[in-house]
Coordinates of C-alpha atoms in Angstrom, one line a residue:
M1 CA 113.9 29.3 82.1
L2 CA 112.6 26.4 84.0
H3 CA 109.9 28.4 85.9
A4 CA 106.4 27.4 84.8
L5 CA 107.7 24.0 83.7
A6 CA 105.9 22.2 86.5
A7 CA 103.2 21.3 84.1
I8 CA 105.6 19.5 81.8
V9 CA 105.8 16.1 83.2
T10 CA 107.6 14.2 80.5
L11 CA 110.6 15.2 78.4
L12 CA 111.2 12.9 75.5
V13 CA 114.5 12.0 74.0
G14 CA 114.6 13.1 70.4
S15 CA 116.6 14.7 67.7
L16 CA 118.4 17.9 68.7
L17 CA 119.6 20.4 66.2
V18 CA 123.4 20.1 66.3
T19 CA 125.5 22.9 65.0
S20 CA 128.6 21.8 63.1
T21 CA 131.4 24.1 64.1
S22 CA 135.1 24.3 64.1
H23 CA 135.3 26.4 67.2
A24 CA 138.2 25.3 69.4
A25 CA 137.0 27.0 72.7
V26 CA 134.0 25.8 74.6
H27 CA 132.1 27.0 77.6
P28 CA 133.6 25.3 80.7
V29 CA 130.2 24.2 82.0
T30 CA 127.7 23.8 79.2
G31 CA 130.2 22.7 76.6
D32 CA 128.7 25.0 74.0
P33 CA 131.2 26.5 71.5
I34 CA 132.5 30.0 72.3
S35 CA 131.5 32.6 69.7
T36 CA 134.1 33.9 67.3
T37 CA 131.7 36.6 66.0
F38 CA 131.2 38.7 69.1
T39 CA 132.6 39.6 72.5
V40 CA 130.3 41.2 75.1
E41 CA 130.9 43.3 78.2
V42 CA 128.2 44.3 80.7
A43 CA 129.0 47.0 83.3
G44 CA 132.7 46.5 82.6
K45 CA 132.6 42.7 83.1
S46 CA 133.3 40.2 80.3
V47 CA 130.3 37.9 79.5
P48 CA 130.9 34.5 77.8
V49 CA 129.2 34.4 74.4
T50 CA 128.3 30.9 73.2
V51 CA 127.0 29.4 70.0
Y52 CA 123.7 27.5 69.8
D53 CA 121.9 26.7 66.5
D54 CA 121.8 29.9 64.4
R55 CA 122.3 32.4 67.2
D56 CA 124.9 33.5 69.7
F57 CA 123.9 33.9 73.4
A58 CA 125.3 36.1 76.1
I59 CA 123.7 34.9 79.4
F60 CA 124.8 36.4 82.6
Q61 CA 123.6 37.0 86.2
W62 CA 122.1 40.5 86.5
E63 CA 123.7 42.6 89.2
K64 CA 123.1 46.2 88.4
P65 CA 122.3 48.6 85.4
G66 CA 125.3 49.2 83.2
L67 CA 126.7 49.8 79.7
V68 CA 126.5 46.8 77.3
R69 CA 129.5 46.8 74.9
I70 CA 129.4 44.5 71.9
T71 CA 132.4 44.1 69.7
R72 CA 132.7 42.4 66.2
Q73 CA 135.7 40.2 66.5
D74 CA 136.5 40.5 62.8
G75 CA 137.2 44.2 63.2
V76 CA 134.8 45.2 60.5
P77 CA 133.1 48.5 61.2
I78 CA 129.4 48.3 62.0
T79 CA 127.2 50.0 59.4
E80 CA 123.7 48.8 60.4
H81 CA 122.3 47.7 63.7
R82 CA 118.9 46.9 65.3
I83 CA 118.2 46.3 69.0
R84 CA 114.9 44.4 69.5
P85 CA 112.2 44.5 70.8
V86 CA 112.0 47.7 68.6
R87 CA 109.0 48.9 70.6
M88 CA 111.3 49.5 73.6
G89 CA 113.0 52.3 71.7
M90 CA 116.5 51.2 72.7
V91 CA 119.1 53.4 70.9
G92 CA 122.7 52.2 70.5
K93 CA 125.9 54.1 69.8
V94 CA 128.3 52.8 67.2
Q95 CA 132.0 53.5 67.1
G96 CA 134.0 51.4 64.6
N97 CA 133.3 47.7 65.2
V98 CA 131.7 48.4 68.7
L99 CA 128.1 48.9 69.6
E100 CA 127.2 50.2 73.0
F101 CA 123.8 50.8 74.8
Q102 CA 122.7 51.3 78.3
M103 CA 120.8 48.4 80.0
D104 CA 118.8 49.7 83.0
Q105 CA 116.5 46.7 83.5
P106 CA 117.1 43.0 83.3
K107 CA 115.3 42.4 80.0
P108 CA 116.4 40.2 77.1
W109 CA 117.5 41.8 73.9
I110 CA 118.1 40.6 70.4
I111 CA 120.9 42.4 68.5
N112 CA 121.3 42.5 64.7
L113 CA 124.6 43.8 63.4
D114 CA 124.9 44.1 59.7
K115 CA 124.6 40.6 58.3
T116 CA 126.2 38.7 61.1
R117 CA 124.6 36.1 63.4
K118 CA 121.9 37.3 65.8
L119 CA 123.1 37.9 69.3
V120 CA 120.7 37.3 72.2
I121 CA 121.5 39.1 75.5
V122 CA 119.9 37.4 78.4
P123 CA 120.2 38.8 82.0
K124 CA 119.2 36.5 84.7
V125 CA 117.7 37.9 87.9
A126 CA 118.0 36.4 91.4
D127 CA 115.5 33.5 91.7
P128 CA 112.8 33.9 94.4
D129 CA 112.4 30.1 94.4
F130 CA 116.0 29.4 95.2
P131 CA 116.1 26.7 97.8
D132 CA 117.5 27.0 101.3
L133 CA 120.6 24.9 101.0
L134 CA 120.8 24.5 104.8
S135 CA 117.3 22.9 105.0
P136 CA 117.2 19.2 105.8
L137 CA 114.7 18.9 102.9
V138 CA 117.2 20.0 100.3
F139 CA 119.5 17.4 98.8
D140 CA 122.6 18.5 96.8
V141 CA 123.3 15.8 94.2
K142 CA 127.0 16.9 94.0
K143 CA 127.5 16.5 97.7
L144 CA 125.8 13.1 97.5
G145 CA 128.6 12.0 95.1
A146 CA 127.2 12.9 91.6
D147 CA 129.7 13.6 88.9
S148 CA 129.4 17.2 87.7
T149 CA 131.9 17.0 84.8
G150 CA 129.7 15.2 82.3
Q151 CA 132.1 12.3 82.2
R152 CA 130.3 9.8 84.4
D153 CA 126.8 8.5 84.4
N154 CA 124.7 9.4 87.5
T155 CA 121.4 7.6 86.7
E156 CA 121.5 5.2 89.6
L157 CA 122.4 7.8 92.2
I158 CA 119.9 10.4 90.9
Q159 CA 117.0 7.9 90.8
K160 CA 117.8 6.5 94.2
T161 CA 117.9 10.0 95.7
I162 CA 114.5 10.8 94.1
D163 CA 113.0 7.6 95.4
T164 CA 114.1 8.3 98.9
L165 CA 113.3 12.1 99.0
P166 CA 111.0 13.0 101.9
Q167 CA 107.7 14.6 101.2
G168 CA 108.3 18.2 100.1
G169 CA 111.9 17.5 99.4
T170 CA 114.1 19.2 96.8
L171 CA 116.7 17.6 94.6
Y172 CA 119.2 20.4 93.9
F173 CA 121.7 20.5 91.0
P174 CA 124.5 23.1 91.4
A175 CA 126.5 24.3 88.4
G176 CA 127.9 21.5 86.3
V177 CA 127.0 18.8 83.7
Y178 CA 125.2 15.8 85.1
R179 CA 124.9 12.8 82.8
T180 CA 121.9 10.6 83.4
G181 CA 119.6 8.1 81.7
S182 CA 115.9 8.2 82.1
I183 CA 114.7 9.4 85.5
N184 CA 111.2 9.2 87.1
L185 CA 110.0 12.0 89.3
K186 CA 107.3 11.6 91.9
S187 CA 104.7 13.6 93.8
D188 CA 105.5 16.3 96.4
M189 CA 109.0 17.0 95.3
T190 CA 111.0 19.8 93.5
L191 CA 113.7 19.4 90.9
Y192 CA 115.9 22.5 91.0
L193 CA 118.6 23.3 88.5
D194 CA 120.8 26.2 89.4
H195 CA 122.4 28.6 86.9
D196 CA 124.9 26.8 84.7
A197 CA 123.5 23.4 85.8
V198 CA 122.9 21.0 82.9
L199 CA 120.9 17.7 83.2
K200 CA 122.2 15.9 80.1
G201 CA 120.9 12.7 78.6
S202 CA 123.4 9.8 78.7
A203 CA 124.6 8.7 75.3
D204 CA 124.3 5.1 76.5
H205 CA 120.8 4.0 75.2
K206 CA 120.8 1.2 77.8
Q207 CA 120.4 3.9 80.5
H208 CA 117.0 5.0 79.0
Q209 CA 113.5 3.6 79.4
F210 CA 111.6 2.7 76.2
H211 CA 107.9 3.1 75.6
T212 CA 106.7 1.8 72.3
S213 CA 108.2 4.3 69.7
Y214 CA 110.1 6.6 72.0
L215 CA 112.4 7.0 75.0
Y216 CA 111.7 8.7 78.2
F217 CA 114.2 11.2 79.7
V218 CA 112.5 13.0 82.5
R219 CA 109.2 11.4 83.4
A220 CA 106.4 12.0 85.9
Q221 CA 103.3 9.9 85.7
K222 CA 100.2 10.3 87.9
T223 CA 102.0 12.9 90.1
Q224 CA 100.9 16.0 92.0
N225 CA 102.6 18.9 93.7
L226 CA 105.7 18.4 91.5
K227 CA 107.8 21.4 90.5
I228 CA 110.7 21.8 88.1
L229 CA 112.4 25.1 88.8
G230 CA 115.7 27.0 88.3
N231 CA 117.8 28.7 85.6
G232 CA 119.5 25.6 84.4
I233 CA 119.2 23.4 81.3
I234 CA 117.5 20.1 80.6
D235 CA 119.2 18.6 77.5
A236 CA 117.8 15.2 76.4
N237 CA 120.8 14.8 74.1
G238 CA 118.5 13.2 71.6
H239 CA 120.9 13.1 68.6
D240 CA 123.6 11.1 70.4
V241 CA 121.0 8.7 71.9
R242 CA 119.4 8.1 68.6
Q243 CA 122.7 7.4 66.9
A244 CA 123.6 4.9 69.8
C245 CA 120.2 3.1 69.2
K246 CA 120.9 2.9 65.5
R247 CA 124.3 1.3 66.2
N248 CA 122.8 -1.1 68.6
A249 CA 119.5 -1.8 66.8
T250 CA 119.7 -5.5 67.4
S251 CA 119.9 -5.1 71.2
A252 CA 117.8 -2.0 71.7
R253 CA 114.0 -2.1 71.7
S254 CA 113.9 1.0 69.4
P255 CA 111.7 0.8 66.3
A256 CA 113.1 2.6 63.3
G257 CA 112.1 6.2 63.0
A258 CA 109.5 7.7 65.4
W259 CA 111.6 10.0 67.4
S260 CA 110.1 13.0 69.2
S261 CA 111.9 16.3 69.6
S262 CA 113.6 17.1 72.9
T263 CA 113.7 20.2 75.1
R264 CA 117.1 22.0 75.2
R265 CA 117.2 25.5 76.6
T266 CA 115.5 27.3 79.4

């Protein structure tokens, strides 16, 4: 989660782990592939299960205690399972290819079923730092004209909004995918990404700022009273940017190699 990230003032574009997959379905907001290994229900409601790296994730907004129901999509009966942290003593009930357990508190769990992929259950609670959207100090980038589909670059609009934010202002990103090149934050402001909001690095290397052997994505230099909050995702999209720089090596000021890793999930 983005809480406690205020101390991180620079996110560098680098090489992301990219999962090669043939999944046809993708999450409508994040674009992550939908799992073909598990389905998940919490308190009777279906929860999207997405694939990232070597694990599947079921991330949902916590509403109330309820029964968690995990189903193996291949129909194979479950013979072994482990619900971690083990120290919590969570006990599940297995019936055929279904595992059930009661979730009474919004805590994350890691599920191991036989030799399938790990499944991470992540309930998200209401955010006490959620901004007052009616405040004149809160600026919704989507209402200002930002594209939230991930199809259009928003670098100029986002940077201009940051530059003109009043002292103590908040730049708010609702759910959606916001493509942008390098952006520079400043003192006395808050960057807030809501649940299912993704700030994604533009694949166009020309939209990024270079500094010797690396590129900046989200940068804050000599700042104070700066906060980065919310339950969204900052994705530097390092793999695509690096490939773009390689293809345009003659025009991009990017030395060979020397790429830093980027921050993906919250």
